[in-house]
Tab-separated table of C-alpha atoms in Angstrom:
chain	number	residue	atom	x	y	z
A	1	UNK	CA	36.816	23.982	114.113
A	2	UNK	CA	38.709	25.081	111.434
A	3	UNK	CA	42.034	23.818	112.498
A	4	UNK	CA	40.607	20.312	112.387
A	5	UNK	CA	38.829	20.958	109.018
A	6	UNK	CA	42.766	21.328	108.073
A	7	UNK	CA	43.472	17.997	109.608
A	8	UNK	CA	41.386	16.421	108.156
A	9	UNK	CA	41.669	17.580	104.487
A	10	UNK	CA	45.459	16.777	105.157
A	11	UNK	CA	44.524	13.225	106.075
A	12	UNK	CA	42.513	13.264	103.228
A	13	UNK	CA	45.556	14.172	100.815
A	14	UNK	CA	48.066	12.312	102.463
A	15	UNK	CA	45.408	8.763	101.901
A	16	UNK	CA	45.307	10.276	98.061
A	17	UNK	CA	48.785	10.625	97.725
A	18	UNK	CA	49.286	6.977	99.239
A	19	UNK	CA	46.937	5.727	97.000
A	20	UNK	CA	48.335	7.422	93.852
A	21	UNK	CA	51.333	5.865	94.489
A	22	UNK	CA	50.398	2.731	94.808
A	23	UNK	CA	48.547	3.169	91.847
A	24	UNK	CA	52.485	4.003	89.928
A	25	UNK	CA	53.655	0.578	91.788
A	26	UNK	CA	50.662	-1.465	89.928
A	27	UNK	CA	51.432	0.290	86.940
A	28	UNK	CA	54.944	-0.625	86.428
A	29	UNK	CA	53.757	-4.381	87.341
A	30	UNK	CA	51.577	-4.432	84.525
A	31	UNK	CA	53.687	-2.211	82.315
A	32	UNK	CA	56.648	-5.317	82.669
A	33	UNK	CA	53.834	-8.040	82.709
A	34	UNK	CA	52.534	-6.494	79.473
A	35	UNK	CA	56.711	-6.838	77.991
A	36	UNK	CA	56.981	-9.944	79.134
A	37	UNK	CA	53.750	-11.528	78.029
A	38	UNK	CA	54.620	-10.046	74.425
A	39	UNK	CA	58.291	-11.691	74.761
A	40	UNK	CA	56.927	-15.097	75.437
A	41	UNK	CA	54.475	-14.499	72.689
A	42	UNK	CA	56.286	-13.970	70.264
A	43	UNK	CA	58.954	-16.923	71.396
A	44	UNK	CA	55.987	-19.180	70.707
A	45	UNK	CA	54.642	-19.748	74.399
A	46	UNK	CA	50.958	-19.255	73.808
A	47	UNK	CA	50.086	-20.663	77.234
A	48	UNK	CA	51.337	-17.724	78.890
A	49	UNK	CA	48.637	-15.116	77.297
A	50	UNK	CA	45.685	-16.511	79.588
A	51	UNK	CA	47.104	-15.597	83.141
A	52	UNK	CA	48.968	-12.642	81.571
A	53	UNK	CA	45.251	-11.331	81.059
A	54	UNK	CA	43.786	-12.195	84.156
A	55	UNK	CA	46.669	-11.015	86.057
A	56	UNK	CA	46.611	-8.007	84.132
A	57	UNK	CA	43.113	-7.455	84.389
A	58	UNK	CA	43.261	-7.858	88.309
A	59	UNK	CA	45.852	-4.967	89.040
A	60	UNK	CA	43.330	-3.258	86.474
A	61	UNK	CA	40.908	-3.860	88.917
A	62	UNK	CA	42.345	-2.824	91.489
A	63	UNK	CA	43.605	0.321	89.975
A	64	UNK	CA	40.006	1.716	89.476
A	65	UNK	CA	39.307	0.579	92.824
A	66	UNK	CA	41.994	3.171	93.954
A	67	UNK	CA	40.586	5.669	91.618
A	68	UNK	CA	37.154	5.401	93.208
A	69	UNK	CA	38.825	5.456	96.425
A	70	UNK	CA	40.250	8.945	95.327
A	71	UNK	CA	37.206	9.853	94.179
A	72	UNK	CA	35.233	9.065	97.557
A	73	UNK	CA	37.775	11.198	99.642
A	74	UNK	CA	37.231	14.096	97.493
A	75	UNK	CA	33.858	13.766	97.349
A	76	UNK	CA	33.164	13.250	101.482
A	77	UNK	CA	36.183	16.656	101.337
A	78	UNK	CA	34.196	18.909	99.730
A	79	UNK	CA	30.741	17.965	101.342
A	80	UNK	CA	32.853	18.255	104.778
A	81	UNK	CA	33.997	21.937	103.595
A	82	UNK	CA	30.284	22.735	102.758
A	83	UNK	CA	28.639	21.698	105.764
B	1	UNK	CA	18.982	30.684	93.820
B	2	UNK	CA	20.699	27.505	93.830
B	3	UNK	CA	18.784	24.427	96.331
B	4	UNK	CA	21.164	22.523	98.299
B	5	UNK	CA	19.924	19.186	96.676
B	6	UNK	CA	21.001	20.000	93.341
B	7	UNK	CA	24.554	18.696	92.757
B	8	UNK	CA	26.881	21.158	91.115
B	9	UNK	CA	27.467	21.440	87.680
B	10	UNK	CA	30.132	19.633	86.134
B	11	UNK	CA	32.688	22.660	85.293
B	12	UNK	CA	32.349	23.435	89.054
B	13	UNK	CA	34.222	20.101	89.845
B	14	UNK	CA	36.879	20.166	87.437
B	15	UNK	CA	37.520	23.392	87.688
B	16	UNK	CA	37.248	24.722	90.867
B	17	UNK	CA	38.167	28.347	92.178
B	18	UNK	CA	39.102	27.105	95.796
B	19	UNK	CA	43.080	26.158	95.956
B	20	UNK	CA	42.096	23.671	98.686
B	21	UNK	CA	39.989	22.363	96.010
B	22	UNK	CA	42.270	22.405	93.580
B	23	UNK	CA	44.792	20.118	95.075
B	24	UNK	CA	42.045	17.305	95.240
B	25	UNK	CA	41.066	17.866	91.657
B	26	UNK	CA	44.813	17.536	89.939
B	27	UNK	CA	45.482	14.637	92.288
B	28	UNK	CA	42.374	13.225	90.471
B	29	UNK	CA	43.102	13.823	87.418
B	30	UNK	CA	46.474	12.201	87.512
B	31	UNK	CA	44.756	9.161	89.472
B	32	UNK	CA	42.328	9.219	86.572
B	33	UNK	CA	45.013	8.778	84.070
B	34	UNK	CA	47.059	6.471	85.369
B	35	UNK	CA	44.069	4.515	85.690
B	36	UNK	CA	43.616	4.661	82.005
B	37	UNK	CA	46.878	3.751	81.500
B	38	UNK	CA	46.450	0.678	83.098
B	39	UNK	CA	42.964	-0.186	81.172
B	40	UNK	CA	45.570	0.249	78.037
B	41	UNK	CA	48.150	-2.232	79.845
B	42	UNK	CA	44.756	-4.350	79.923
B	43	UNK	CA	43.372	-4.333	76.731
B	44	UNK	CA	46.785	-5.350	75.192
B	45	UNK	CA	47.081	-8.093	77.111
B	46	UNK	CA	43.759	-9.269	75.932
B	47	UNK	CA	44.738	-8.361	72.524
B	48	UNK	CA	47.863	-11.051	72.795
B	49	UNK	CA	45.043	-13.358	74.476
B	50	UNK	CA	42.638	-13.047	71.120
B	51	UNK	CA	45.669	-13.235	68.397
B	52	UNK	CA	46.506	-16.413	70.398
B	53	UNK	CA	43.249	-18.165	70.457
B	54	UNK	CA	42.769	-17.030	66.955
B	55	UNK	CA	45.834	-18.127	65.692
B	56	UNK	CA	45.957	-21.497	67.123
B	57	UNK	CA	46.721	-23.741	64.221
B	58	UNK	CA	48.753	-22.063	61.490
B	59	UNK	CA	48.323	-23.220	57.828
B	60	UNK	CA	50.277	-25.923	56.726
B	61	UNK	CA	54.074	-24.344	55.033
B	62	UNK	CA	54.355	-25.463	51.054
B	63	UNK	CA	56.906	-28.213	49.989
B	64	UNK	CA	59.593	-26.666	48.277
B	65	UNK	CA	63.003	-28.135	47.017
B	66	UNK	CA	66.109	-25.991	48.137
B	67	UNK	CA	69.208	-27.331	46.560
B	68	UNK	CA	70.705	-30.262	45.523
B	69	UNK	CA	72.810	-32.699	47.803
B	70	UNK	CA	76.572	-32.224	47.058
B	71	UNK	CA	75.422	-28.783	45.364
B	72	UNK	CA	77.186	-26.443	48.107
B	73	UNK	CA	80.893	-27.305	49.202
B	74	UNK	CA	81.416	-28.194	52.845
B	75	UNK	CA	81.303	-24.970	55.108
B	76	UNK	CA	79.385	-23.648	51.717
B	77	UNK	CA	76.202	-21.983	52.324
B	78	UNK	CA	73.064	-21.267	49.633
B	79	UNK	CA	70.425	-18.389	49.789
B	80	UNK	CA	66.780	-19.479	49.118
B	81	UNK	CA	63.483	-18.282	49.739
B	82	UNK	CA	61.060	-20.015	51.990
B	83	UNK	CA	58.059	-20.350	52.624
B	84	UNK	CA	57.299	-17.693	50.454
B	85	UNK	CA	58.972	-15.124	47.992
B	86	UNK	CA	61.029	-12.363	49.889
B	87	UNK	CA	61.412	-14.797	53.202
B	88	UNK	CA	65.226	-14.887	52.993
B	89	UNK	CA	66.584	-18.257	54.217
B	90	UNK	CA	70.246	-19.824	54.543
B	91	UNK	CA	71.430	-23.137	53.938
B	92	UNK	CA	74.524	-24.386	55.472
B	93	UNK	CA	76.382	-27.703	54.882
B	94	UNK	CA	77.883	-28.114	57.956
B	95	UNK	CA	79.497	-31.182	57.448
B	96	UNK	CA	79.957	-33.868	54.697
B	97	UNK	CA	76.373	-35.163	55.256
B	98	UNK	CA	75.030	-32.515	57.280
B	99	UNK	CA	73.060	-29.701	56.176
B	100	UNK	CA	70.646	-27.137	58.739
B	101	UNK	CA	68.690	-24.028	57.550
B	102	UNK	CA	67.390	-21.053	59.393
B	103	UNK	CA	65.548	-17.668	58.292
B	104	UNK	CA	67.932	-15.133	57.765
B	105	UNK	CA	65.971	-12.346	59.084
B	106	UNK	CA	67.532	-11.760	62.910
B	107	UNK	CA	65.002	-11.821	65.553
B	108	UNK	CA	66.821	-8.471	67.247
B	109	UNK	CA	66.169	-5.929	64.357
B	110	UNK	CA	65.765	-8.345	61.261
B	111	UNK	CA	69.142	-7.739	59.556
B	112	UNK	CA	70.278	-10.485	57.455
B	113	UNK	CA	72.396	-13.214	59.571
B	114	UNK	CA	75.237	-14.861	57.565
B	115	UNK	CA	77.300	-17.933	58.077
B	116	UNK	CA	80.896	-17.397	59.597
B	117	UNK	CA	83.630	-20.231	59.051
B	118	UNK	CA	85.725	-19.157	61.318
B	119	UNK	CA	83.326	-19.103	64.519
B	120	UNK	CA	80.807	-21.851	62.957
B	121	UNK	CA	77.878	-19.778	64.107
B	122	UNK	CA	75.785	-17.681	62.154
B	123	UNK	CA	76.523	-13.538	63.072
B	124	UNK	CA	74.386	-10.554	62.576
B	125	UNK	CA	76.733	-8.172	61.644
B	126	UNK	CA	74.105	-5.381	63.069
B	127	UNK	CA	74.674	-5.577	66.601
B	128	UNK	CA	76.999	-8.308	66.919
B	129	UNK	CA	74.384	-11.161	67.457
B	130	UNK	CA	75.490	-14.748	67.215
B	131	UNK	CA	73.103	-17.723	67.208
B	132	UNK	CA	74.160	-21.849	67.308
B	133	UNK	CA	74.265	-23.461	63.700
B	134	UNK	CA	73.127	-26.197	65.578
B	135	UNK	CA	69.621	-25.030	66.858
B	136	UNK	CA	69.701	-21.039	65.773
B	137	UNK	CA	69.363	-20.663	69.710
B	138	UNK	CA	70.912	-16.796	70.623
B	139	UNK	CA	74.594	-17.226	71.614
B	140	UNK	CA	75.736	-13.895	72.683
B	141	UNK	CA	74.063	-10.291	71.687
B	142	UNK	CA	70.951	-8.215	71.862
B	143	UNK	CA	68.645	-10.982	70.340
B	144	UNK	CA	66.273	-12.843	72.867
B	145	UNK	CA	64.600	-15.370	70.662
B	146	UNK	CA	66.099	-17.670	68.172
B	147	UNK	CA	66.674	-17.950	64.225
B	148	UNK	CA	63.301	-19.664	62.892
B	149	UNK	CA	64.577	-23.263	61.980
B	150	UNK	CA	63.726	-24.607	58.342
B	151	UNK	CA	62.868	-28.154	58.446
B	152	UNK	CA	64.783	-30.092	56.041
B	153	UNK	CA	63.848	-33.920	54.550
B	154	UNK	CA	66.170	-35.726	52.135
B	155	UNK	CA	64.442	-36.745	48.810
B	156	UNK	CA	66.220	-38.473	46.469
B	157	UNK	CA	69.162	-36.232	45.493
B	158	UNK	CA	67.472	-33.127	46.570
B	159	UNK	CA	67.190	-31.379	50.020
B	160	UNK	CA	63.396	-30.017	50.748
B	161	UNK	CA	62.115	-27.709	52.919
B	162	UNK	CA	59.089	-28.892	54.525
B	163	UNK	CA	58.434	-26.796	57.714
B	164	UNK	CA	58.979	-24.317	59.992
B	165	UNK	CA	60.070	-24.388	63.739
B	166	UNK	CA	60.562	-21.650	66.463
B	167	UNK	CA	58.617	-19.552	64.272
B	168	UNK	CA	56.596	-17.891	67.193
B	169	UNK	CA	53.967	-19.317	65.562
B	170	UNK	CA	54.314	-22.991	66.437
């Protein structure tokens, strides 16, 4: 029983730690989508702020849908531990 | 005695006494932030997205005379200010009829640009920047963008500045 408690809260951290990092990968996307919006800004491209956003606003989405993925695995881990 | 139904209290969750749960709660924490990050990434990316709707149609530059033709020698250049005071600018004849003007102001890190004869471009003497005195467009260096472009219109005698191009604004 309590060897596959440890399983399964090492699943659970392995699915967190896969999901943090994924989280890093979006990041740097939007962290070099951000730059290079800014660049073309600046060089007088206006038409390239609208899908910048929406891009941008997409990996945001799906960055706080890894977060609440996170959240759910700790959540069902410590009701598991409780029960 | 605490029910089962009640939830626990906040403090509980972010600061728990179990090292099991402690592993789970840093790993959120970091998730949380880097989630917060990228609402930051976000919001200036809709901040570009505003300050480009907003500033759709800049306000028309002024008129203003710069020099007089046959004023500067061939290869001769001419500080002015345009479009408004403290806006450094540079005129260059380039040729016997031929006469271009850019801002001054590098688009690396805004040093003043000046006109050399012996490579006909115009050099930052910052970082070794070089842009066309055909089109201001970046030669070689750290600069990415190129020199603003004053538009020039003959009137009579006199050259006049009447616009502005690769301004970032246009």
């Amino acid at each position: 029983m309590r060897a596959s408690q440890f399983s399964k809260q090492s699943r659970g951290l392995t699915a967190i730690d896969g999901a943090m990092a994924l989280i890093v990968i979006l990041l740097m996307v939007q962290i070099w989508l951000l730059s290079a919006t800014l660049d073309a800004y600046l060089s007088g491209h206006r038409e390239v702020a609208l899908p910048g956003a929406l891009v941008s606003g997409i990996l945001f989405a799906a960055c706080a849908a890894l977060y609440l993925f996170v959240h759910r695995l700790e959540s069902n881990a410590k009701s598991d531990e409780s029960q | 005695m605490q029910s089962k139904s009640t939830p626990p209290p906040l403090w509980r969750e972010e600061f728990s006494v179990f090292k099991n749960d402690e592993r789970y709660v840093s790993r959120r924490q970091l998730t949380k932030f880097l989630t917060l990050t990228s609402m930051a990434m976000f919001v200036g990316n809709i901040w570009i997205l505003i300050r480009a709707k907003l500033h759709g149609k800049a306000a028309p530059l002024p008129v203003s005379p710069v020099a007089k033709l046959g004023e500067i020698p061939v290869g001769g250049v001419k500080l002015f200010q345009y479009p408004q005071a403290g806006e450094q600018c540079i005129l260059v004849r380039t040729g016997e009829d031929a006469y271009v003007a850019y801002s001054q102001k590098c688009t690396h890190l805004s040093c003043s640009v000046f006109y050399s004869q012996e490579s006909r471009d115009l050099v930052c003497p910052c970082h070794e920047g070089h842009f066309s005195i055909r089109d201001g467009s970046v030669l070689q260096g750290p600069p990415t963008r190129p020199l603003p472009a004053v538009t020039l219109e003959r009137r009579g005698d006199q050259l006049i500045a009447i616009g502005m191009t690769n301004t970032g604004a246009d």
